[in-house]
PDB file of C-alpha atoms in Angstrom:
ATOM      1  CA  MET O   1       0.000   0.000   0.000  1.00  0.00           C
ATOM      2  CA  ALA O   2       1.350   3.415  -0.966  1.00  0.00           C
ATOM      3  CA  GLN O   3       1.381   6.228   1.528  1.00  0.00           C
ATOM      4  CA  ILE O   4       1.224   9.945   0.873  1.00  0.00           C
ATOM      5  CA  LYS O   5       2.840  12.308   3.351  1.00  0.00           C
ATOM      6  CA  LEU O   6       2.359  16.017   2.877  1.00  0.00           C
ATOM      7  CA  HIS O   7       4.254  18.705   4.767  1.00  0.00           C
ATOM      8  CA  ILE O   8       3.863  22.334   3.772  1.00  0.00           C
ATOM      9  CA  GLU O   9       5.834  24.938   5.694  1.00  0.00           C
ATOM     10  CA  GLY O  10       3.616  27.375   7.602  1.00  0.00           C
ATOM     11  CA  ASN O  11       0.318  25.478   7.142  1.00  0.00           C
ATOM     12  CA  THR O  12      -1.915  24.306   9.947  1.00  0.00           C
ATOM     13  CA  GLU O  13      -2.758  20.622  10.338  1.00  0.00           C
ATOM     14  CA  GLU O  14      -6.290  21.408   9.088  1.00  0.00           C
ATOM     15  CA  GLU O  15      -5.007  23.061   5.886  1.00  0.00           C
ATOM     16  CA  THR O  16      -2.639  20.171   5.217  1.00  0.00           C
ATOM     17  CA  GLU O  17      -5.488  17.645   5.635  1.00  0.00           C
ATOM     18  CA  LYS O  18      -7.582  19.671   3.169  1.00  0.00           C
ATOM     19  CA  TYR O  19      -4.807  19.556   0.558  1.00  0.00           C
ATOM     20  CA  LEU O  20      -4.261  15.843   1.190  1.00  0.00           C
ATOM     21  CA  GLU O  21      -7.963  15.137   0.563  1.00  0.00           C
ATOM     22  CA  ILE O  22      -7.819  17.008  -2.763  1.00  0.00           C
ATOM     23  CA  PHE O  23      -4.594  15.287  -3.798  1.00  0.00           C
ATOM     24  CA  GLU O  24      -6.004  11.820  -2.979  1.00  0.00           C
ATOM     25  CA  ALA O  25      -9.175  12.593  -4.975  1.00  0.00           C
ATOM     26  CA  LEU O  26      -7.058  13.695  -7.956  1.00  0.00           C
ATOM     27  CA  LEU O  27      -5.059  10.464  -7.847  1.00  0.00           C
ATOM     28  CA  LYS O  28      -8.067   8.157  -7.399  1.00  0.00           C
ATOM     29  CA  SER O  29     -10.074   9.819 -10.167  1.00  0.00           C
ATOM     30  CA  GLY O  30      -7.187   9.816 -12.640  1.00  0.00           C
ATOM     31  CA  GLY O  31      -7.428  13.593 -12.801  1.00  0.00           C
ATOM     32  CA  LEU O  32      -3.778  14.164 -11.988  1.00  0.00           C
ATOM     33  CA  SER O  33      -2.116  11.938 -14.581  1.00  0.00           C
ATOM     34  CA  GLY O  34      -4.896  10.076 -16.402  1.00  0.00           C
ATOM     35  CA  VAL O  35      -6.360  12.854 -18.534  1.00  0.00           C
ATOM     36  CA  LYS O  36      -4.675  13.443 -21.881  1.00  0.00           C
ATOM     37  CA  GLY O  37      -6.001  16.197 -24.121  1.00  0.00           C
ATOM     38  CA  GLY O  38      -8.673  17.227 -21.637  1.00  0.00           C
ATOM     39  CA  GLN O  39      -9.303  19.009 -18.365  1.00  0.00           C
ATOM     40  CA  THR O  40      -9.429  18.274 -14.663  1.00  0.00           C
ATOM     41  CA  ILE O  41     -11.578  20.747 -12.754  1.00  0.00           C
ATOM     42  CA  ILE O  42     -11.509  20.993  -8.953  1.00  0.00           C
ATOM     43  CA  HIS O  43     -14.820  22.223  -7.514  1.00  0.00           C
ATOM     44  CA  PHE O  44     -15.302  24.208  -4.288  1.00  0.00           C
ATOM     45  CA  ASP O  45     -18.483  25.513  -2.662  1.00  0.00           C
ATOM     46  CA  GLY O  46     -19.149  29.165  -1.797  1.00  0.00           C
ATOM     47  CA  GLU O  47     -17.183  28.820   1.451  1.00  0.00           C
ATOM     48  CA  GLY O  48     -14.122  27.336  -0.241  1.00  0.00           C
ATOM     49  CA  LYS O  49     -14.818  23.731   0.858  1.00  0.00           C
ATOM     50  CA  PHE O  50     -13.632  21.054  -1.592  1.00  0.00           C
ATOM     51  CA  MET O  51     -16.641  19.416  -3.250  1.00  0.00           C
ATOM     52  CA  GLY O  52     -15.365  17.253  -6.091  1.00  0.00           C
ATOM     53  CA  ILE O  53     -13.381  16.555  -9.234  1.00  0.00           C
ATOM     54  CA  GLN O  54     -14.768  16.924 -12.757  1.00  0.00           C
ATOM     55  CA  LEU O  55     -13.013  15.290 -15.698  1.00  0.00           C
ATOM     56  CA  SER O  56     -13.602  16.572 -19.205  1.00  0.00           C
ATOM     57  CA  TYR O  57     -12.044  14.678 -22.095  1.00  0.00           C
ATOM     58  CA  TRP O  58     -12.916  12.771 -25.251  1.00  0.00           C
ATOM     59  CA  PRO O  59     -12.531   9.011 -24.727  1.00  0.00           C
ATOM     60  CA  TYR O  60     -12.767   8.610 -28.509  1.00  0.00           C
ATOM     61  CA  ARG O  61     -12.497  11.123 -31.301  1.00  0.00           C
ATOM     62  CA  ARG O  62     -12.198  10.442 -35.012  1.00  0.00           C
ATOM     63  CA  ARG O  63      -8.958  11.866 -36.305  1.00  0.00           C
ATOM     64  CA  LYS O  64      -8.984  13.867 -39.527  1.00  0.00           C
ATOM     65  CA  THR O  65      -7.351  11.952 -42.375  1.00  0.00           C
ATOM     66  CA  ASN O  66      -5.654  13.480 -45.402  1.00  0.00           C
ATOM     67  CA  PHE O  67      -6.850  11.328 -48.306  1.00  0.00           C
TER      68      PHE O  67
END
């Protein structure tokens, strides 16, 4: 099992936990390294609380051919 440790100078424990939650969600969703030619959008509510990850990409697209 892999383990993620996050230490950011000057942050509180609460802020670090918030960033860790976002980072874990990005990894699990494939939004950090699994999207090619698309977008990963991180959503927050009106109070700045992390709400989710949105992936936007084309799983299949016909390529233009020159013939």
